[in-house]
Amino acid sequence: MKKGRSRTSELAAVFDVSRETARKWLNDLAMPEMERMTEMAGRFGVSFEWLATGRGAPKGFHMVQDATVPYRVENREQARLIGLVGRLPRDQRKALLVLLEQLVDKS
């Protein structure tokens, strides 16, 4: 991210929010929703724990003690999918994986 005044505009554009929302995030006046923070952590290469709480080290997914997949989330749709899949019971996740694999194989 750029530094200075243009970072508010850039953050707003990247995450498809208003400049006012981005300004509040940058000035600690508001927090992004959980899915958005997951996307931000992936995009900026910082740990979710650090982004959400300020604790721990800013770099490195391996430092967060959860099942976070160590890859960058490229867009809001991917972050949303990850969040939704994570809320499914294990048997439904397995069934969804089978369905997705079948859809991909047909492509």
PDB file of C-alpha atoms in Angstrom:
ATOM      1  CA  MET A   1       0.000   0.000   0.000  1.00  0.00           C
ATOM      2  CA  LYS A   2       1.018   3.535  -0.636  1.00  0.00           C
ATOM      3  CA  LYS A   3       1.661   5.917   2.194  1.00  0.00           C
ATOM      4  CA  GLY A   4       0.048   9.277   2.743  1.00  0.00           C
ATOM      5  CA  ARG A   5      -3.297  10.561   1.555  1.00  0.00           C
ATOM      6  CA  SER A   6      -3.626   8.266  -1.437  1.00  0.00           C
ATOM      7  CA  ARG A   7      -3.692   5.169   0.768  1.00  0.00           C
ATOM      8  CA  THR A   8      -7.278   5.890   1.839  1.00  0.00           C
ATOM      9  CA  SER A   9      -8.414   6.006  -1.783  1.00  0.00           C
ATOM     10  CA  GLU A  10      -6.383   2.921  -2.671  1.00  0.00           C
ATOM     11  CA  LEU A  11      -7.726   0.920   0.281  1.00  0.00           C
ATOM     12  CA  ALA A  12     -11.284   1.962  -0.568  1.00  0.00           C
ATOM     13  CA  ALA A  13     -10.831   0.912  -4.204  1.00  0.00           C
ATOM     14  CA  VAL A  14      -9.177  -2.436  -3.423  1.00  0.00           C
ATOM     15  CA  PHE A  15     -11.882  -3.497  -0.969  1.00  0.00           C
ATOM     16  CA  ASP A  16     -14.813  -1.797  -2.711  1.00  0.00           C
ATOM     17  CA  VAL A  17     -15.815   0.428   0.198  1.00  0.00           C
ATOM     18  CA  SER A  18     -16.297   4.165   0.582  1.00  0.00           C
ATOM     19  CA  ARG A  19     -13.350   6.440   1.313  1.00  0.00           C
ATOM     20  CA  GLU A  20     -15.027   7.224   4.648  1.00  0.00           C
ATOM     21  CA  THR A  21     -15.052   3.540   5.620  1.00  0.00           C
ATOM     22  CA  ALA A  22     -11.403   3.160   4.595  1.00  0.00           C
ATOM     23  CA  ARG A  23     -10.507   6.295   6.583  1.00  0.00           C
ATOM     24  CA  LYS A  24     -12.193   4.855   9.679  1.00  0.00           C
ATOM     25  CA  TRP A  25     -10.259   1.594   9.305  1.00  0.00           C
ATOM     26  CA  LEU A  26      -6.962   3.440   8.937  1.00  0.00           C
ATOM     27  CA  ASN A  27      -7.667   5.667  11.959  1.00  0.00           C
ATOM     28  CA  ASP A  28      -8.879   2.821  14.212  1.00  0.00           C
ATOM     29  CA  LEU A  29     -12.387   4.260  14.342  1.00  0.00           C
ATOM     30  CA  ALA A  30     -13.969   1.096  12.921  1.00  0.00           C
ATOM     31  CA  MET A  31     -13.031  -2.513  12.232  1.00  0.00           C
ATOM     32  CA  PRO A  32     -13.720  -4.383   9.006  1.00  0.00           C
ATOM     33  CA  GLU A  33     -16.028  -7.385   9.191  1.00  0.00           C
ATOM     34  CA  MET A  34     -14.462 -10.815   9.713  1.00  0.00           C
ATOM     35  CA  GLU A  35     -14.491 -11.924   6.062  1.00  0.00           C
ATOM     36  CA  ARG A  36     -12.955  -8.621   4.980  1.00  0.00           C
ATOM     37  CA  MET A  37     -10.210  -8.925   7.604  1.00  0.00           C
ATOM     38  CA  THR A  38      -9.424 -12.437   6.382  1.00  0.00           C
ATOM     39  CA  GLU A  39      -9.100 -11.085   2.859  1.00  0.00           C
ATOM     40  CA  MET A  40      -6.907  -8.208   4.070  1.00  0.00           C
ATOM     41  CA  ALA A  41      -4.580 -10.515   5.988  1.00  0.00           C
ATOM     42  CA  GLY A  42      -4.103 -12.671   2.896  1.00  0.00           C
ATOM     43  CA  ARG A  43      -3.672  -9.772   0.508  1.00  0.00           C
ATOM     44  CA  PHE A  44      -1.177  -7.903   2.692  1.00  0.00           C
ATOM     45  CA  GLY A  45       0.675 -10.999   3.895  1.00  0.00           C
ATOM     46  CA  VAL A  46       0.118 -10.389   7.590  1.00  0.00           C
ATOM     47  CA  SER A  47      -1.243 -12.676  10.262  1.00  0.00           C
ATOM     48  CA  PHE A  48      -4.950 -12.430  10.967  1.00  0.00           C
ATOM     49  CA  GLU A  49      -4.277 -12.323  14.708  1.00  0.00           C
ATOM     50  CA  TRP A  50      -2.039  -9.268  14.345  1.00  0.00           C
ATOM     51  CA  LEU A  51      -4.480  -7.506  12.049  1.00  0.00           C
ATOM     52  CA  ALA A  52      -7.465  -8.169  14.307  1.00  0.00           C
ATOM     53  CA  THR A  53      -5.862  -7.614  17.707  1.00  0.00           C
ATOM     54  CA  GLY A  54      -2.435  -6.053  17.268  1.00  0.00           C
ATOM     55  CA  ARG A  55      -0.918  -8.954  19.195  1.00  0.00           C
ATOM     56  CA  GLY A  56       1.788 -11.250  17.904  1.00  0.00           C
ATOM     57  CA  ALA A  57       3.987 -10.675  14.908  1.00  0.00           C
ATOM     58  CA  PRO A  58       2.587  -8.945  11.834  1.00  0.00           C
ATOM     59  CA  LYS A  59       4.184 -11.335   9.351  1.00  0.00           C
ATOM     60  CA  GLY A  60       3.539 -15.014   8.896  1.00  0.00           C
ATOM     61  CA  PHE A  61       0.390 -17.075   8.692  1.00  0.00           C
ATOM     62  CA  HIS A  62       2.137 -19.883  10.552  1.00  0.00           C
ATOM     63  CA  MET A  63       2.082 -17.798  13.717  1.00  0.00           C
ATOM     64  CA  VAL A  64      -1.706 -17.898  13.986  1.00  0.00           C
ATOM     65  CA  GLN A  65      -2.864 -21.034  15.742  1.00  0.00           C
ATOM     66  CA  ASP A  66      -5.819 -21.860  13.542  1.00  0.00           C
ATOM     67  CA  ALA A  67      -6.625 -23.705  10.339  1.00  0.00           C
ATOM     68  CA  THR A  68      -5.851 -20.757   8.072  1.00  0.00           C
ATOM     69  CA  VAL A  69      -4.776 -21.840   4.624  1.00  0.00           C
ATOM     70  CA  PRO A  70      -1.361 -20.279   3.808  1.00  0.00           C
ATOM     71  CA  TYR A  71      -2.226 -18.619   0.499  1.00  0.00           C
ATOM     72  CA  ARG A  72      -3.317 -15.207  -0.578  1.00  0.00           C
ATOM     73  CA  VAL A  73      -6.998 -14.552  -0.995  1.00  0.00           C
ATOM     74  CA  GLU A  74      -7.240 -12.720  -4.294  1.00  0.00           C
ATOM     75  CA  ASN A  75     -10.761 -11.309  -4.143  1.00  0.00           C
ATOM     76  CA  ARG A  76     -13.909 -10.949  -2.052  1.00  0.00           C
ATOM     77  CA  GLU A  77     -15.547 -13.994  -3.626  1.00  0.00           C
ATOM     78  CA  GLN A  78     -12.695 -16.248  -2.507  1.00  0.00           C
ATOM     79  CA  ALA A  79     -12.815 -14.829   1.019  1.00  0.00           C
ATOM     80  CA  ARG A  80     -16.579 -15.327   1.117  1.00  0.00           C
ATOM     81  CA  LEU A  81     -16.277 -18.927  -0.113  1.00  0.00           C
ATOM     82  CA  ILE A  82     -13.644 -19.709   2.494  1.00  0.00           C
ATOM     83  CA  GLY A  83     -15.798 -18.217   5.238  1.00  0.00           C
ATOM     84  CA  LEU A  84     -18.923 -20.071   4.158  1.00  0.00           C
ATOM     85  CA  VAL A  85     -17.181 -23.411   3.695  1.00  0.00           C
ATOM     86  CA  GLY A  86     -15.593 -23.063   7.110  1.00  0.00           C
ATOM     87  CA  ARG A  87     -19.026 -22.777   8.712  1.00  0.00           C
ATOM     88  CA  LEU A  88     -20.280 -26.046   7.211  1.00  0.00           C
ATOM     89  CA  PRO A  89     -20.225 -29.293   9.201  1.00  0.00           C
ATOM     90  CA  ARG A  90     -17.445 -31.674   8.166  1.00  0.00           C
ATOM     91  CA  ASP A  91     -19.679 -34.074   6.219  1.00  0.00           C
ATOM     92  CA  GLN A  92     -21.176 -31.203   4.216  1.00  0.00           C
ATOM     93  CA  ARG A  93     -17.689 -29.821   3.460  1.00  0.00           C
ATOM     94  CA  LYS A  94     -16.670 -33.225   2.101  1.00  0.00           C
ATOM     95  CA  ALA A  95     -19.801 -33.397  -0.068  1.00  0.00           C
ATOM     96  CA  LEU A  96     -19.150 -29.884  -1.347  1.00  0.00           C
ATOM     97  CA  LEU A  97     -15.575 -30.816  -2.273  1.00  0.00           C
ATOM     98  CA  VAL A  98     -16.806 -33.799  -4.278  1.00  0.00           C
ATOM     99  CA  LEU A  99     -19.320 -31.586  -6.078  1.00  0.00           C
ATOM    100  CA  LEU A 100     -16.724 -28.893  -6.822  1.00  0.00           C
ATOM    101  CA  GLU A 101     -14.247 -31.461  -8.137  1.00  0.00           C
ATOM    102  CA  GLN A 102     -16.929 -32.807 -10.473  1.00  0.00           C
ATOM    103  CA  LEU A 103     -17.718 -29.311 -11.728  1.00  0.00           C
ATOM    104  CA  VAL A 104     -14.041 -28.562 -12.358  1.00  0.00           C
ATOM    105  CA  ASP A 105     -13.502 -31.879 -14.165  1.00  0.00           C
ATOM    106  CA  LYS A 106     -16.392 -31.080 -16.526  1.00  0.00           C
ATOM    107  CA  SER A 107     -14.851 -27.729 -17.467  1.00  0.00           C
TER     108      SER A 107
END
